[in-house]
Amino acid sequence: NVKSWEGSRCSFGQVKGVPLLEPTVQNWELVENFRAQPDDLLIATYPKAGTTWTQEIVDLILNDGDAEKCRRALTHKRMPFLEMFPVPPLKVCQLDKMPSPRVIKTHLPIQLVPQSFWDNNCKVIYMARNAKDSVVSYFYFDRMNRIQPDPGPWDQYLHKFMHGQLFCGYWYDHVKGYWREKETKRILYLLYEDMKENPRDEVIRVMRFLEHSLPDDIIDRITELTSFSTMKENPMANYSTIPDSVFDRSVSTFMRKGEVGDWLNHFSPEESRLFDEHYEKMMSGTSIPFRTQL
Ligand code: A3P
């Protein structure tokens, strides 16, 4: 039933208590046994943290700011999504055929990342976004993405987010998991809000992590090419070629707003209060400097 998911929403299964889409769960062994190589770069995020943005920055750095080279293929072809099915062959099988060095996207929480990435001491770039903007972005995405389980109304969706019932489980565990390991593994931890506030500085951090050195004018160009307004118009990076049967653009576009603080337009004061209370409990003892407004 290769095509059975197309245009119809999946249900969740679980791997080690984490909700993942059923086809991924059914093929979990392939993901778990994925053979990473030492020069693989993993871009990891909780959904809607700015994955695509990070991917475009990385690809431009690796290609010395050459925009044409980065338009060689769509984002998900250039940097495949490890645990996404859709077919056979699974992305993991496509990845086996990809030349090195490979850049791979994942939304898996750190405990589900295939062990071979750690055995090979692979570099990981983790991008995190504040919880309130993440859930708003995720809500629009789950409404428009007809592969994801039905999100239901906003208030119920917010409850599911807070209780780890969305794809990839708890946001809180996800961001904390990579944060905890960032000193012992080769993890560069980025924040969406820092990237918005000062994109050029963050591009430089990524460049240094990748052990690249580029002249100032190329860094400027990469910063400009990865601005929201430029990426929104780039068909190779804005998911505009995904068919309407999968991404329902009458609901939302993939490149939706790209702002910090849009949650203010969606949370009621009471929702915000309850969310903050719960957040304090879930995040107690951690020091990740998230900001919900700039
Ligand atoms: P919004 O829904 O808030 O607009 P991901 O790639 O992880 O799925 O994240 C998608 C979110 O990142 C969307 O957020 C999208 O608009 C935003 N985004 C994508 N590219 C961006 C960029 N260049 N600058 C700022 N935000 C960007």
XYZ file of C-alpha atoms and ligand atoms in Angstrom:
321
model
C 0.000 0.000 0.000
C 2.732 2.372 -1.073
C 0.438 5.234 -1.991
C -2.070 4.768 0.774
C -0.816 7.781 2.748
C -1.058 10.219 -0.157
C -3.607 12.912 0.531
C -4.939 11.008 3.492
C -3.916 11.712 7.026
C -1.732 9.172 8.841
C -2.251 7.955 12.354
C 0.366 7.803 15.078
C 2.249 4.790 16.286
C 4.941 4.943 18.939
C 8.626 4.182 19.198
C 9.882 4.026 22.794
C 6.915 6.127 23.865
C 7.399 8.824 21.212
C 4.534 9.365 18.741
C 5.733 9.007 15.161
C 3.728 8.551 11.976
C 2.578 4.979 11.541
C 4.549 4.275 8.313
C 7.745 5.344 10.080
C 6.958 3.111 13.026
C 6.340 0.186 10.689
C 9.757 0.737 9.118
C 11.552 1.680 12.298
C 14.250 -0.980 11.929
C 15.481 0.703 8.759
C 15.802 4.030 10.559
C 17.380 2.531 13.649
C 19.963 0.634 11.624
C 20.828 3.579 9.389
C 24.566 3.629 8.749
C 25.861 7.136 9.263
C 29.272 8.138 7.967
C 31.770 10.347 9.816
C 31.288 13.271 7.435
C 27.479 13.224 7.639
C 25.940 16.378 9.051
C 22.645 16.031 10.876
C 20.227 18.966 11.112
C 17.886 18.200 13.981
C 14.846 20.127 15.157
C 11.506 19.764 16.827
C 9.042 20.422 13.959
C 8.589 24.070 12.976
C 11.728 25.369 14.667
C 13.221 26.634 11.427
C 14.558 23.412 9.920
C 14.256 24.567 6.327
C 15.903 27.864 7.171
C 18.857 26.062 8.782
C 19.094 23.685 5.835
C 19.325 26.557 3.365
C 22.009 28.315 5.410
C 24.045 25.118 5.626
C 23.738 24.329 1.934
C 24.781 27.853 0.969
C 27.797 27.737 3.282
C 28.859 24.353 1.935
C 28.532 25.755 -1.583
C 30.402 29.003 -0.834
C 27.280 31.135 -1.221
C 26.591 29.952 -4.764
C 22.820 30.426 -5.089
C 22.654 28.592 -8.410
C 24.233 25.463 -6.953
C 21.742 25.553 -4.125
C 18.928 25.640 -6.648
C 20.114 22.282 -8.051
C 17.204 20.496 -6.370
C 14.413 20.850 -3.828
C 15.340 21.047 -0.140
C 14.161 17.530 0.629
C 16.185 16.108 -2.254
C 19.334 17.998 -1.324
C 19.038 17.161 2.383
C 16.717 14.183 2.868
C 14.469 13.742 5.875
C 15.787 10.644 7.630
C 12.629 9.160 9.140
C 10.128 10.295 6.515
C 8.731 7.475 4.450
C 6.878 8.200 1.825
C 7.542 5.396 -0.686
C 9.618 2.572 -0.680
C 12.426 3.050 -0.995
C 12.483 4.846 2.304
C 14.549 7.997 2.586
C 17.083 5.960 4.498
C 17.535 3.771 1.407
C 17.844 6.847 -0.839
C 20.442 8.178 1.542
C 22.526 5.046 1.095
C 22.973 6.055 -2.529
C 23.789 9.696 -1.872
C 27.380 10.874 -2.311
C 29.265 12.195 0.710
C 29.338 14.535 2.471
C 25.637 14.184 3.200
C 23.387 16.615 5.019
C 20.459 14.871 6.666
C 17.364 16.295 8.325
C 15.665 14.717 11.304
C 12.923 15.592 13.772
C 13.756 12.674 16.047
C 14.349 13.394 19.725
C 17.954 12.707 20.638
C 17.274 9.314 22.213
C 15.907 8.023 18.884
C 18.741 9.282 16.670
C 20.399 6.192 15.142
C 23.420 5.161 17.213
C 25.738 5.211 14.189
C 25.659 9.033 14.185
C 27.199 9.021 17.672
C 29.572 6.131 16.930
C 30.915 8.187 14.020
C 31.069 11.395 16.060
C 28.977 13.183 13.411
C 28.307 16.887 13.702
C 24.770 17.929 14.550
C 23.163 21.345 14.156
C 20.146 21.685 16.410
C 17.764 24.605 15.933
C 15.230 25.353 18.669
C 12.359 27.836 18.729
C 10.359 29.092 21.679
C 7.484 26.809 22.618
C 4.642 29.254 22.035
C 5.622 30.186 18.486
C 6.450 26.538 17.782
C 2.976 25.337 18.676
C 1.276 28.071 16.631
C 3.413 27.300 13.588
C 2.824 23.577 14.113
C -0.949 24.079 14.310
C -1.040 25.795 10.906
C 1.271 23.176 9.479
C -0.761 20.249 10.772
C -3.899 21.798 9.334
C -2.394 22.244 5.897
C -0.235 19.097 5.759
C -2.613 16.324 4.846
C -0.192 13.582 5.872
C -0.203 14.632 9.524
C -3.000 13.420 11.833
C -5.977 15.776 12.058
C -4.988 18.576 14.468
C -8.549 19.327 15.649
C -9.409 22.749 17.088
C -6.760 25.067 18.568
C -7.575 24.565 22.253
C -7.336 20.782 21.933
C -4.215 21.088 19.853
C -2.525 23.216 22.508
C -3.365 20.559 25.078
C -1.855 17.859 22.860
C 1.330 19.887 22.432
C 1.669 20.372 26.179
C 1.195 16.670 26.789
C 3.539 15.318 24.154
C 0.817 13.930 21.925
C 1.989 15.391 18.612
C 4.466 13.952 16.131
C 7.849 13.737 17.934
C 6.345 13.909 21.388
C 7.156 16.455 24.047
C 8.718 19.708 22.821
C 10.173 20.124 26.334
C 12.056 16.803 26.243
C 13.206 17.414 22.685
C 14.871 20.782 23.324
C 16.290 19.622 26.670
C 17.668 16.378 25.261
C 19.957 18.030 22.727
C 20.842 20.823 25.160
C 22.057 18.287 27.739
C 24.287 16.511 25.235
C 25.746 19.538 23.522
C 28.959 19.531 25.546
C 29.701 15.833 25.153
C 28.686 15.488 21.496
C 29.450 17.708 18.518
C 26.196 19.658 18.667
C 25.801 23.305 17.661
C 22.676 24.592 19.412
C 20.949 27.487 17.644
C 17.904 29.513 18.624
C 15.378 30.770 16.078
C 15.014 34.047 17.943
C 18.782 34.731 17.844
C 18.743 33.938 14.152
C 15.928 36.441 13.603
C 17.587 39.100 15.709
C 21.044 38.833 14.216
C 21.124 36.408 11.302
C 24.612 37.348 10.158
C 26.200 36.400 13.490
C 24.406 33.061 13.480
C 25.450 32.354 9.883
C 29.041 32.917 11.051
C 28.548 30.485 13.954
C 27.287 27.830 11.548
C 30.158 28.519 9.158
C 32.742 28.104 11.934
C 31.097 24.921 13.159
C 31.364 23.558 9.622
C 35.029 24.596 9.594
C 34.492 26.823 6.597
C 35.862 30.254 6.023
C 34.123 32.678 3.696
C 34.773 36.329 2.904
C 32.514 39.018 4.365
C 30.628 39.716 1.151
C 29.714 36.024 0.784
C 28.515 35.931 4.383
C 26.370 38.990 3.608
C 24.985 37.262 0.550
C 24.125 34.083 2.458
C 22.369 36.160 5.099
C 20.314 37.897 2.424
C 19.551 34.706 0.490
C 18.227 33.071 3.651
C 16.018 35.952 4.773
C 12.352 35.033 5.064
C 11.325 37.226 2.135
C 13.953 35.774 -0.219
C 13.366 32.162 0.787
C 9.607 32.625 0.449
C 10.165 33.339 -3.255
C 12.637 30.491 -3.797
C 10.776 27.486 -5.235
C 13.667 25.188 -4.318
C 13.356 26.111 -0.653
C 9.724 27.064 -0.014
C 7.962 23.717 -0.596
C 5.704 25.338 -3.186
C 6.103 22.328 -5.492
C 4.541 19.864 -3.046
C 1.151 18.966 -4.549
C -1.984 20.579 -3.123
C -3.253 17.114 -2.216
C -0.465 16.982 0.390
C 0.024 20.660 1.354
C -3.360 22.341 1.268
C -2.468 25.947 0.492
C -6.039 27.113 0.935
C -5.322 26.626 4.660
C -1.755 27.961 4.938
C 1.506 28.206 3.070
C 4.660 26.521 4.321
C 6.493 29.858 4.517
C 3.756 31.348 6.639
C 4.957 34.340 8.706
C 8.470 33.651 9.931
C 8.174 35.904 12.976
C 8.877 35.876 16.674
C 5.815 36.527 18.833
C 2.999 35.447 16.515
C 1.722 33.402 19.476
C 0.313 36.688 20.847
C -2.262 36.552 18.059
C -3.404 33.047 19.020
C -3.147 32.404 22.753
C -5.928 33.799 24.919
C -4.666 35.395 28.175
C -5.949 32.378 30.100
C -4.256 29.900 27.725
C -1.035 31.841 28.061
C -1.210 31.767 31.864
C -1.872 28.028 32.039
C 0.781 27.329 29.430
C 3.383 29.356 31.353
C 2.576 27.568 34.602
C 2.957 24.170 32.978
C 6.084 25.351 31.147
C 7.789 26.314 34.409
C 7.273 22.791 35.717
C 8.375 21.063 32.529
C 11.472 23.232 32.115
C 12.550 23.574 35.737
C 16.278 23.225 36.191
C 17.121 24.074 32.580
C 18.788 27.207 31.358
C 18.032 27.326 27.624
C 17.661 31.067 26.936
C 14.398 30.995 25.000
C 12.689 34.290 24.223
C 9.050 34.592 23.219
C 9.395 38.182 22.019
C 12.233 40.301 20.692
P 5.814 30.114 10.730
O 4.781 29.062 10.577
O 5.788 30.742 12.092
O 5.808 31.136 9.642
P 10.344 24.175 9.677
O 11.200 24.449 8.492
O 11.086 23.645 10.848
O 9.134 23.388 9.318
O 9.835 25.593 10.209
C 8.930 26.353 9.483
C 8.799 27.692 10.160
O 10.017 28.442 9.927
C 7.660 28.525 9.583
O 7.256 29.387 10.647
C 8.393 29.275 8.483
O 7.734 30.417 8.034
C 9.689 29.625 9.226
N 10.778 29.981 8.325
C 11.202 29.339 7.225
N 12.208 30.002 6.642
C 12.429 31.104 7.384
C 13.341 32.203 7.298
N 14.195 32.297 6.300
N 13.270 33.160 8.251
C 12.391 33.066 9.263
N 11.511 32.052 9.407
C 11.535 31.081 8.479
